[in-house]
Amino acid sequence: MSPRIALVMGDPAGIGPELMAKLLAETPALNEAAILVLGDRRVLAEGERVAGVALKLDVVPETKARPSPGRLTMIDTANADPAEMPTGKVSSLAGRSALDNFTRALGLARDGTIDAITFVPFNKEALRSGGNAFEDELSYAANYFGATSRHGEFNVVDRLWNARVTSHVPLREVADLITEERLIDRLELTTEAMRAAGFDAPRIAVAALNPHAGDGGAFGREDIDVIAPAVAKARRLGIEVDGPFPSDTVFVRARDGHYDAVLTMYHDQGQIAIKLLGFDRGVTVLAGLPVPIATPAHGTAFDIAGKGLANPEPTRRAFEIACRMAQRASSRQ
Amino acid sequence: MRSLPIAVTLGEPAGIGPELVGLAWRESRVRALSAFYCLGDAAFLRNRLAAAGIDLPLVTIDSPLAAAEAFPAGLPVLQLRTAVRTGRAGQPCVADAGSVLESIERGVAAVGDGQARAIVTAPVHKETLYDAGFAFPGHTEFLGQLTRDWPGGGQPPVMMLAAEELRVVPVTVHVPLKDVPGYLSTGLILHTGRTVAKAMASRFAIAAPRLAVCGLNPHAGEGGRLGAEEREVIGPAIEALRADGLDVSGPHPGDSLFHPAARAKFDVALAMYHDQALIPIKTIAFDTAVNVTLGLPLVRTSPDHGTALALAGTGRASPHSFIAALRLADRLSSR
């Protein structure tokens, strides 16, 4: 059975519309999945114009949305008039429409109509002014599902995944948040998410917190007292994990094929490396929710929106990951 | 000046340092390296290099001034007074700490006496030195102490990592991550920025260097939402550096500064902590990055890797970073 993927229109003022048009114009996308597009038809039409493609879509009412392989089905959410949202500008109208599209996709996932979601970039500021009271899309979706199970965000470049123990917190609070419980939780989530994405036994490298992994305790004890025991415990739980490794070379090891994933302790530790390893190919995965979500790692790129310059590669890769994760999800049912 | 040799220390005898010195000499002709000599124990070096399958002639010299002439025929070795007693590959021994320290002391002295023009240090094994009573956090602080009374000495040294693609300076270095915010101060960033700017002009021939300063927190604090240091500590330092007339930008989010387009806009980046500097340089230039100590009254470089004990004795260690360190020391001391 083909995976059923909801493709969600993001911020109409950014590069999302042209990216979606480019992706939908490619035959591999059509062959891989049953696609359901959620967005304002006028916004996608604008994307087609910019991308120089013409799409053939079956526009259907939401209640009759049954995506099928080989054709493009669209729910016209009719919530964004391009004339009211100038390209390259943050607006609450644009944010509200993107949030509406996303919310409808979450609803279709809950109803079992779709198996995975890919959205083209949202603008966080527009989402906020358009009604998102949460930190980010992940928290919004988690709240939507009332999710109590573990979930989290991953950055993916090529075959390398990056998960983090802490993210948007001041650096001075990081060390106190590094606990055995949190590490095990993230390692289990990483293993589950990557299995869903097609890695049978993902090999995870854990980054150290301190310089030189603490250098025997001289530069901090957490690597010895907290992280190493957590890694040992995770291994007893059957997780393929090594570390802690000095964080300046852990990504080089992983890139060279020794590991499939790196678990980092804080935001910049992962983000600096992952952006250097493939900023133009990065995908963000939200896993652990009732529906897997994959989206290009870049933003709305207002500076180049509407010019047809946007690179569709990260969107393509996000879509491929969504397809893989959807297949696992639907085969479990 | 150019005719003077570069002094190379032995580093931890149990590590890969001795092999790197030999491998570098073997490549010196192909790579047109300037003359250098090793401050070591000739008998130990001969054994280690032979055991590692690194075949080369050693020439014992009794003064650095003889190094340049001896260099084409073999690796010049200036015999230490303290012999390497054990020096077993992969097994650092506290009994050898004396030769490690003497090698550094005499290298520094040679530069001070005008017999060498720069020093390149091979990696040391800190724990062994600590066990032997070494009271400095690392190499760099020790060099600061040794040159304290020299003209221009006595300034806190600053560590820079340099590769073709990127130069980056960690403002705090060997500090537990949780202590970084405590160590970070406007004064420290200011001192670091000034030292860097001065060295860029005097050693790197960049008279008006462009400095880019990283934030401490994710997204450089995101306007205070993710941390206050950018506004309270880093911002004022940037203002003060600008008041000196320097070209300084920031605070930038740490993850926004290191891709090629961003790198084109600065000559050197100031990172707030060790791994914020080391992650980008290792990812970009894994085995060609070099450690340069700024603010010392002498030119000192070193490879940016450690003793690699597991590789020691195999002859398989990559000499790229060590050779890059020799080259950079050569360039910085040719002016």
XYZ file of C-alpha atoms in Angstrom:
668
model
C 0.000 0.000 0.000
C 1.362 3.432 -0.920
C 2.041 5.743 2.001
C -0.554 8.491 2.288
C 1.204 11.816 2.746
C -0.326 15.156 3.563
C 1.635 17.954 1.929
C 0.914 21.095 3.881
C 1.267 24.601 2.495
C 3.363 26.737 4.831
C 3.690 30.490 4.851
C 2.282 31.845 1.557
C 4.689 34.788 1.601
C 7.831 32.629 1.612
C 9.405 30.091 -0.714
C 6.946 27.359 0.364
C 4.513 27.686 -2.550
C 7.194 27.391 -5.219
C 8.863 24.487 -3.370
C 5.606 22.594 -3.176
C 4.891 23.236 -6.849
C 8.365 21.982 -7.795
C 7.997 18.832 -5.707
C 4.513 18.037 -7.020
C 5.663 18.443 -10.604
C 8.135 15.567 -10.201
C 6.981 12.098 -11.193
C 8.896 10.229 -8.470
C 6.796 11.997 -5.862
C 3.634 10.837 -7.594
C 4.834 7.271 -7.868
C 6.034 6.989 -4.300
C 2.954 8.054 -2.453
C -0.712 8.878 -2.355
C -0.539 12.633 -1.922
C -3.069 14.899 -0.301
C -2.295 18.598 -0.647
C -3.634 20.988 1.975
C -3.574 24.656 1.133
C -5.232 27.518 -0.620
C -5.497 26.708 -4.330
C -4.625 30.311 -5.211
C -1.402 30.160 -3.201
C -0.303 26.948 -4.883
C -1.196 28.469 -8.272
C 1.140 31.345 -7.454
C 3.823 28.771 -6.593
C 3.263 27.049 -9.934
C 3.647 30.343 -11.734
C 6.946 31.087 -9.967
C 8.261 27.548 -10.469
C 7.130 27.504 -14.101
C 5.047 24.348 -13.777
C 1.353 23.537 -14.221
C -0.158 20.939 -11.901
C -3.158 18.785 -12.469
C -5.028 18.445 -9.199
C -8.355 16.958 -8.112
C -9.764 19.475 -5.685
C -12.103 17.650 -3.293
C -14.053 18.587 -0.173
C -12.396 17.682 3.095
C -14.952 15.015 3.950
C -14.255 13.168 0.707
C -10.467 13.380 0.823
C -9.112 9.930 -0.021
C -5.650 10.308 -1.518
C -4.687 7.694 -4.085
C -1.393 6.923 -5.781
C -0.564 8.356 -9.172
C -2.727 11.455 -8.802
C -2.738 14.643 -6.802
C -5.675 15.246 -4.508
C -6.082 18.649 -2.928
C -8.213 20.108 -0.192
C -8.583 23.784 -1.007
C -8.455 25.379 2.420
C -9.404 28.740 0.869
C -7.802 30.620 3.716
C -5.160 32.770 2.036
C -5.666 35.282 -0.735
C -2.239 35.961 -2.248
C -3.374 39.500 -3.017
C -3.604 40.194 0.713
C -0.188 38.755 1.548
C 2.713 40.397 -0.150
C 5.637 38.098 -0.873
C 8.469 38.342 1.619
C 6.453 39.949 4.436
C 5.537 38.593 7.853
C 1.789 38.749 8.364
C -0.689 37.295 10.799
C -3.044 36.449 7.905
C -0.335 34.313 6.353
C 0.476 32.756 9.724
C -3.164 31.988 10.393
C -3.599 30.248 7.048
C -0.474 28.125 7.552
C -1.598 27.164 11.038
C -5.056 26.258 9.711
C -3.526 24.025 7.018
C -1.315 22.314 9.580
C -4.161 21.807 12.034
C -6.328 20.219 9.359
C -3.498 17.839 8.486
C -3.180 16.836 12.130
C -6.922 16.169 12.140
C -6.679 13.969 9.039
C -3.878 12.056 10.723
C -6.017 11.526 13.793
C -8.874 10.276 11.620
C -6.553 7.830 9.879
C -6.836 9.475 6.458
C -3.103 10.115 6.125
C 0.058 8.401 7.465
C 2.628 11.204 7.521
C 2.963 14.941 7.029
C 5.432 17.091 5.132
C 5.039 20.838 5.353
C 6.909 23.538 3.475
C 8.353 26.247 5.730
C 6.361 28.122 8.301
C 7.431 31.520 9.550
C 7.574 31.298 13.338
C 6.807 34.955 13.863
C 3.810 34.844 11.512
C 2.555 31.655 13.179
C 2.749 33.338 16.549
C 0.856 36.399 15.432
C -1.546 34.070 13.598
C -2.486 32.264 16.783
C 0.199 29.704 17.707
C 0.639 30.062 21.455
C 3.328 27.370 21.548
C 7.105 27.466 21.290
C 7.173 25.769 17.894
C 5.321 23.425 15.553
C 6.336 20.371 17.557
C 4.814 21.688 20.784
C 1.737 22.789 18.876
C 1.252 19.336 17.375
C 2.021 17.582 20.663
C -0.626 19.689 22.353
C -3.085 18.979 19.554
C -2.750 15.247 20.158
C -2.549 15.635 23.918
C 0.640 13.634 23.500
C 2.117 12.305 26.701
C 4.481 9.844 25.045
C 8.032 10.975 24.354
C 8.513 12.987 21.210
C 11.182 15.235 19.824
C 12.871 16.989 16.962
C 15.668 15.581 14.799
C 17.934 17.211 12.263
C 18.820 14.994 9.361
C 21.551 15.499 6.774
C 21.949 12.720 4.249
C 21.902 9.559 6.378
C 23.039 11.254 9.579
C 20.509 12.061 12.299
C 21.002 14.456 15.196
C 18.919 14.470 18.365
C 19.454 16.778 21.310
C 18.881 16.512 25.025
C 18.302 20.246 25.526
C 17.425 22.794 22.923
C 16.093 26.293 23.436
C 17.424 26.951 26.920
C 20.117 29.356 28.137
C 23.545 27.720 28.138
C 23.922 28.198 31.887
C 20.937 25.880 32.480
C 22.175 23.067 30.266
C 24.368 21.125 32.710
C 21.575 20.731 35.259
C 19.272 19.343 32.591
C 21.677 16.559 31.640
C 20.308 13.606 33.617
C 20.457 9.873 33.119
C 16.689 9.763 32.750
C 16.643 12.367 29.979
C 19.541 10.731 28.135
C 17.893 7.303 28.158
C 14.618 8.855 27.056
C 16.278 10.585 24.072
C 18.241 7.473 23.146
C 15.069 5.382 23.149
C 13.204 7.979 21.117
C 16.079 8.190 18.612
C 16.135 4.430 18.197
C 12.375 4.253 17.718
C 12.238 7.145 15.263
C 15.134 5.869 13.191
C 13.707 2.366 13.071
C 10.543 3.924 11.731
C 12.667 5.668 9.108
C 14.206 2.412 7.964
C 17.335 1.940 10.103
C 17.098 -1.556 11.544
C 19.614 -1.013 14.306
C 20.687 2.626 14.368
C 24.145 3.214 15.834
C 24.185 6.292 18.061
C 27.193 8.325 19.228
C 26.707 10.483 22.308
C 28.482 13.845 22.405
C 30.236 14.827 25.611
C 29.133 17.908 27.522
C 32.561 19.248 28.428
C 35.702 20.042 26.418
C 37.676 16.842 25.671
C 34.818 14.935 27.349
C 36.011 16.435 30.623
C 39.588 15.150 30.181
C 39.393 12.667 33.027
C 37.384 15.050 35.200
C 39.724 18.033 34.944
C 37.212 20.005 32.866
C 33.927 18.861 34.387
C 32.493 15.685 35.914
C 29.188 15.224 34.050
C 30.672 13.107 31.292
C 32.009 10.651 33.846
C 29.285 10.839 36.481
C 26.151 11.112 34.348
C 26.663 10.525 30.654
C 28.931 7.462 30.709
C 26.666 5.551 33.149
C 23.610 6.492 31.066
C 25.302 5.170 27.935
C 26.174 1.927 29.738
C 22.591 1.561 30.922
C 21.204 2.243 27.454
C 23.432 -0.472 26.046
C 22.022 -2.910 28.585
C 18.602 -1.906 27.276
C 19.692 -3.030 23.830
C 20.430 0.356 22.285
C 23.493 0.516 20.024
C 25.214 3.496 21.560
C 28.763 4.614 22.329
C 30.262 7.625 24.025
C 30.535 10.186 25.394
C 32.877 11.405 22.638
C 34.552 14.833 22.569
C 32.042 16.895 20.683
C 34.520 18.482 18.293
C 35.114 15.202 16.486
C 31.946 13.217 17.126
C 30.300 14.501 13.956
C 33.392 13.761 11.906
C 33.257 10.154 13.135
C 29.589 9.915 12.295
C 30.006 11.553 8.904
C 32.700 9.016 8.063
C 30.120 6.271 8.536
C 30.862 5.026 12.038
C 27.480 6.118 13.393
C 23.984 6.823 12.097
C 23.086 9.398 14.708
C 24.636 11.796 17.191
C 22.926 12.743 20.431
C 24.033 16.243 21.427
C 23.656 17.899 24.803
C 22.805 21.453 23.776
C 21.587 23.505 20.826
C 24.748 24.866 19.217
C 26.680 21.637 19.749
C 24.553 19.924 17.144
C 23.475 22.866 15.047
C 26.960 24.167 14.254
C 28.086 20.793 12.911
C 24.893 19.790 11.164
C 24.670 23.087 9.281
C 28.262 22.677 8.128
C 27.686 19.101 7.022
C 24.834 19.954 4.698
C 22.918 23.168 5.156
C 21.493 22.775 1.661
C 20.231 19.240 2.288
C 18.917 19.417 5.848
C 15.592 17.985 6.980
C 13.821 18.370 10.309
C 11.867 15.372 11.584
C 9.301 15.528 14.362
C 8.930 12.021 15.759
C 7.120 10.324 18.593
C 3.723 11.865 17.828
C 0.838 9.828 16.426
C 1.928 10.996 12.965
C 5.504 11.390 11.705
C 6.296 14.852 10.347
C 9.242 15.803 8.105
C 9.984 19.263 6.768
C 12.913 21.049 5.130
C 15.262 22.431 7.792
C 15.468 25.875 6.243
C 13.008 28.697 6.771
C 10.750 30.811 4.586
C 13.714 32.647 2.969
C 11.729 35.834 2.418
C 14.702 37.416 0.647
C 14.458 35.042 -2.316
C 10.728 34.229 -2.215
C 8.877 34.502 -5.519
C 12.053 34.505 -7.589
C 12.107 30.823 -8.476
C 15.570 30.437 -6.926
C 14.618 28.208 -4.016
C 16.367 24.836 -3.927
C 13.780 22.017 -3.703
C 16.296 19.396 -2.540
C 15.552 19.624 1.226
C 11.797 19.473 0.521
C 12.320 16.441 -1.687
C 14.340 14.757 1.054
C 11.784 15.617 3.716
C 9.097 14.069 1.543
C 11.172 10.899 1.071
C 11.667 10.536 4.825
C 7.949 11.095 5.406
C 7.212 8.332 2.885
C 9.566 5.905 4.617
C 8.205 6.691 8.071
C 4.619 6.479 6.801
C 5.206 3.068 5.329
C 6.402 1.739 8.656
C 3.514 3.432 10.396
C 0.892 1.962 8.046
C 2.466 -1.525 7.986
C 2.151 -1.637 11.777
C -1.567 -1.064 11.625
C 65.782 35.695 11.066
C 64.903 33.277 8.290
C 68.108 31.339 8.679
C 67.228 30.465 12.266
C 65.552 27.087 12.767
C 62.186 26.332 14.319
C 62.386 24.539 17.671
C 60.155 21.472 17.913
C 59.379 19.884 21.259
C 59.085 16.146 21.752
C 55.737 16.130 23.511
C 54.515 13.083 25.409
C 56.984 10.272 24.550
C 54.210 7.677 24.784
C 52.103 9.559 22.265
C 52.388 10.147 18.546
C 54.561 13.293 18.878
C 57.919 11.588 18.278
C 56.567 9.896 15.157
C 55.070 13.125 13.836
C 58.428 14.876 14.076
C 60.017 12.080 12.049
C 57.213 11.965 9.479
C 57.368 15.750 9.086
C 61.103 15.659 8.444
C 60.637 12.931 5.833
C 58.180 15.146 3.998
C 60.200 18.299 4.487
C 61.870 18.254 1.083
C 58.700 17.587 -0.912
C 56.820 20.172 1.066
C 59.689 22.669 1.162
C 59.596 23.013 4.941
C 62.053 25.370 6.591
C 64.669 23.877 8.887
C 63.557 22.663 12.300
C 65.122 20.623 15.044
C 63.763 18.408 17.790
C 64.481 18.896 21.468
C 64.515 15.261 22.480
C 66.391 12.162 23.463
C 68.201 10.781 20.422
C 68.365 7.191 21.680
C 64.667 7.136 22.480
C 63.726 8.770 19.179
C 65.826 6.334 17.189
C 64.127 3.355 18.859
C 60.627 4.697 18.544
C 60.963 5.682 14.904
C 62.517 2.326 14.012
C 59.781 0.446 15.886
C 57.136 2.458 14.050
C 58.774 1.730 10.700
C 59.658 5.348 10.081
C 63.043 5.254 8.454
C 65.167 8.419 8.579
C 68.614 9.591 9.618
C 69.009 11.549 12.866
C 71.762 14.126 13.250
C 72.764 14.994 16.787
C 73.495 18.713 17.190
C 74.818 20.578 20.207
C 73.389 23.979 19.364
C 70.245 25.155 17.578
C 72.561 27.206 15.388
C 73.791 23.965 13.813
C 70.278 22.856 12.862
C 69.915 24.622 9.515
C 73.116 23.112 8.170
C 72.325 19.637 9.479
C 68.694 19.639 8.343
C 69.112 18.423 4.737
C 71.038 15.332 5.906
C 68.729 14.240 8.702
C 66.433 15.277 11.530
C 68.542 17.449 13.840
C 68.144 16.385 17.481
C 69.341 18.497 20.361
C 69.917 16.066 23.233
C 68.014 16.785 26.431
C 69.730 16.473 29.792
C 66.823 14.367 31.045
C 66.675 11.093 29.154
C 63.328 9.516 28.317
C 63.250 6.695 30.834
C 60.338 4.525 29.759
C 58.657 6.024 26.706
C 56.545 2.979 25.981
C 54.136 3.690 23.136
C 50.622 4.228 24.421
C 51.601 4.175 28.092
C 52.441 7.576 29.516
C 54.616 7.402 32.583
C 55.109 10.033 35.227
C 58.853 9.282 35.161
C 59.039 10.910 31.713
C 57.389 14.182 32.719
C 60.813 15.711 33.349
C 61.976 15.268 29.763
C 58.656 16.579 28.444
C 59.005 19.784 30.460
C 62.704 20.232 29.744
C 61.983 20.021 26.028
C 59.491 22.885 26.306
C 61.694 24.992 28.572
C 64.696 24.687 26.303
C 62.708 25.392 23.191
C 61.432 28.608 24.724
C 64.922 29.493 25.914
C 66.319 28.970 22.410
C 63.836 31.489 21.014
C 64.637 33.879 23.878
C 68.342 33.574 23.177
C 67.870 34.297 19.494
C 68.883 30.781 18.442
C 65.487 29.721 17.132
C 62.703 31.812 15.637
C 59.584 29.986 16.728
C 58.466 26.987 18.722
C 56.193 24.170 17.594
C 55.002 21.961 20.406
C 53.970 18.311 20.093
C 51.014 17.219 22.253
C 51.519 16.500 25.940
C 49.546 14.148 28.171
C 48.220 16.482 30.832
C 47.293 13.911 33.457
C 50.867 12.606 33.599
C 52.188 16.136 33.984
C 49.678 16.850 36.755
C 50.759 13.672 38.531
C 54.327 14.934 38.355
C 53.300 18.171 40.044
C 52.865 20.381 36.976
C 50.845 23.323 38.238
C 49.534 24.803 34.974
C 46.270 23.942 33.236
C 48.141 23.281 29.993
C 50.968 24.057 27.642
C 49.820 27.570 26.902
C 49.752 28.812 30.477
C 53.186 27.253 31.033
C 54.579 29.138 28.045
C 53.048 32.321 29.454
C 54.925 31.739 32.688
C 58.231 30.948 30.939
C 58.099 34.175 28.931
C 56.639 36.347 31.683
C 59.696 38.548 32.041
C 60.424 38.919 28.340
C 59.759 42.252 26.644
C 56.062 42.143 25.792
C 55.538 39.157 28.099
C 53.260 38.760 31.075
C 50.003 39.068 29.136
C 47.419 36.314 29.475
C 47.855 34.221 26.323
C 45.029 33.618 23.895
C 44.531 30.433 21.885
C 43.619 30.621 18.229
C 42.743 27.752 15.904
C 43.744 28.467 12.362
C 43.151 26.739 9.053
C 43.015 28.021 5.494
C 39.222 28.209 5.765
C 38.717 29.624 9.242
C 40.395 31.295 12.196
C 38.571 31.041 15.506
C 39.451 31.959 19.086
C 37.691 30.445 22.113
C 37.374 33.125 24.816
C 37.103 30.494 27.548
C 39.041 27.304 26.951
C 39.477 24.391 29.322
C 36.503 25.097 31.503
C 33.587 22.801 32.429
C 30.595 23.859 30.354
C 28.551 24.755 33.406
C 31.242 27.190 34.541
C 31.531 29.000 31.213
C 28.986 31.751 32.019
C 30.835 32.410 35.273
C 34.211 32.759 33.569
C 32.889 34.892 30.776
C 33.213 38.611 31.442
C 33.213 41.789 29.445
C 36.848 42.272 30.468
C 37.896 38.823 29.276
C 36.207 39.232 25.900
C 37.732 42.678 25.571
C 41.227 41.426 26.402
C 40.812 38.542 23.972
C 39.553 40.793 21.185
C 42.385 43.264 21.673
C 45.040 40.545 21.762
C 43.601 38.983 18.627
C 43.399 42.271 16.755
C 46.979 43.124 17.658
C 48.297 39.716 16.620
C 46.345 39.803 13.370
C 48.161 42.995 12.503
C 51.624 42.092 13.781
C 51.812 38.410 12.837
C 49.196 37.800 10.143
C 49.684 41.063 8.220
C 45.984 41.951 8.437
C 46.136 45.544 9.595
C 42.399 46.110 9.995
C 41.043 42.675 10.938
C 37.298 42.026 10.927
C 36.239 40.254 14.129
C 32.961 38.336 14.436
C 31.781 37.571 17.966
C 29.548 34.586 18.779
C 26.760 34.654 21.291
C 26.759 32.258 24.231
C 23.169 31.042 24.072
C 21.060 29.420 21.349
C 20.148 31.993 18.667
C 22.468 34.433 20.487
C 19.913 34.647 23.287
C 17.027 35.572 20.970
C 16.629 39.056 22.381
C 17.046 37.918 25.975
C 14.477 35.124 25.829
C 17.169 32.428 25.818
C 19.763 34.038 28.053
C 21.008 37.415 29.204
C 24.768 37.221 28.562
C 24.544 38.622 25.045
C 23.080 41.862 26.348
C 24.826 42.080 29.681
C 28.312 40.745 28.967
C 29.075 40.225 25.277
C 27.330 43.304 23.857
C 29.244 45.753 26.071
C 32.544 44.073 25.094
C 31.693 44.505 21.418
C 30.894 48.162 22.047
C 34.210 48.673 23.839
C 36.161 46.988 21.026
C 34.415 49.229 18.523
C 35.339 52.203 20.655
C 38.958 51.092 20.111
C 38.290 51.566 16.407
C 38.078 47.852 15.619
C 35.779 46.299 13.030
C 33.614 43.984 15.158
C 30.266 42.328 14.437
C 27.982 40.293 16.677
C 26.876 38.709 18.856
C 26.018 36.171 16.144
C 24.181 32.889 16.737
C 26.943 30.258 16.942
C 25.286 28.130 14.273
C 25.002 30.979 11.754
C 28.640 31.971 11.488
C 30.602 29.169 9.913
C 29.216 28.379 6.479
C 31.316 29.713 3.591
C 29.239 32.826 2.891
C 29.350 33.864 6.555
C 33.078 33.137 6.830
C 33.802 35.457 3.947
C 32.680 38.377 6.122
C 35.283 38.102 8.890
C 38.974 37.395 9.425
C 38.628 35.806 12.832
C 35.715 34.622 14.972
C 35.572 34.822 18.755
C 33.746 31.839 20.272
C 32.567 31.910 23.868
C 33.622 28.386 24.806
C 35.931 25.580 23.702
C 33.573 23.447 21.640
C 31.876 26.414 20.007
C 35.285 27.022 18.408
C 36.452 23.447 18.021
C 33.318 21.971 16.450
C 33.385 24.240 13.393
C 37.120 24.081 12.818
C 37.287 20.290 13.178
C 34.283 19.864 10.944
C 35.690 22.168 8.274
C 39.388 21.341 8.516
C 39.663 18.048 10.354
C 43.387 17.411 10.112
C 44.835 20.690 8.901
C 43.840 23.025 11.731
C 46.637 24.467 13.814
C 46.700 25.877 17.311
C 48.437 29.278 17.542
C 49.110 31.008 20.832
C 48.593 34.756 20.588
C 49.733 37.317 23.109
C 53.025 35.582 23.866
C 56.261 37.367 23.045
C 57.194 34.468 20.745
C 55.630 32.562 17.879
C 54.187 29.260 19.049
C 52.045 26.838 17.111
C 50.973 23.250 17.695
C 48.826 20.631 15.997
C 45.240 20.732 17.197
C 45.041 17.085 18.156
C 46.108 15.220 21.262
C 48.608 12.477 22.017
C 46.481 9.814 20.265
C 47.922 7.126 22.546
C 46.085 4.346 20.746
C 47.895 5.194 17.499
C 51.324 5.660 19.042
C 54.007 3.273 17.812
C 52.107 2.313 14.676
C 53.560 4.932 12.350
C 50.052 5.545 11.051
C 49.361 8.929 12.668
C 48.622 11.668 10.157
C 51.281 14.397 10.204
C 49.030 16.898 8.358
C 48.218 19.109 11.317
C 51.805 18.944 12.572
C 53.160 19.959 9.182
C 50.563 22.719 9.008
C 51.795 23.897 12.424
C 55.386 23.985 11.124
C 54.319 25.936 8.073
C 52.326 28.467 10.021
C 55.126 28.950 12.557
C 57.436 29.545 9.609
C 55.104 32.106 8.081
C 54.393 33.940 11.325
C 58.075 34.210 12.197
C 59.287 35.301 8.754
C 58.135 38.859 9.141
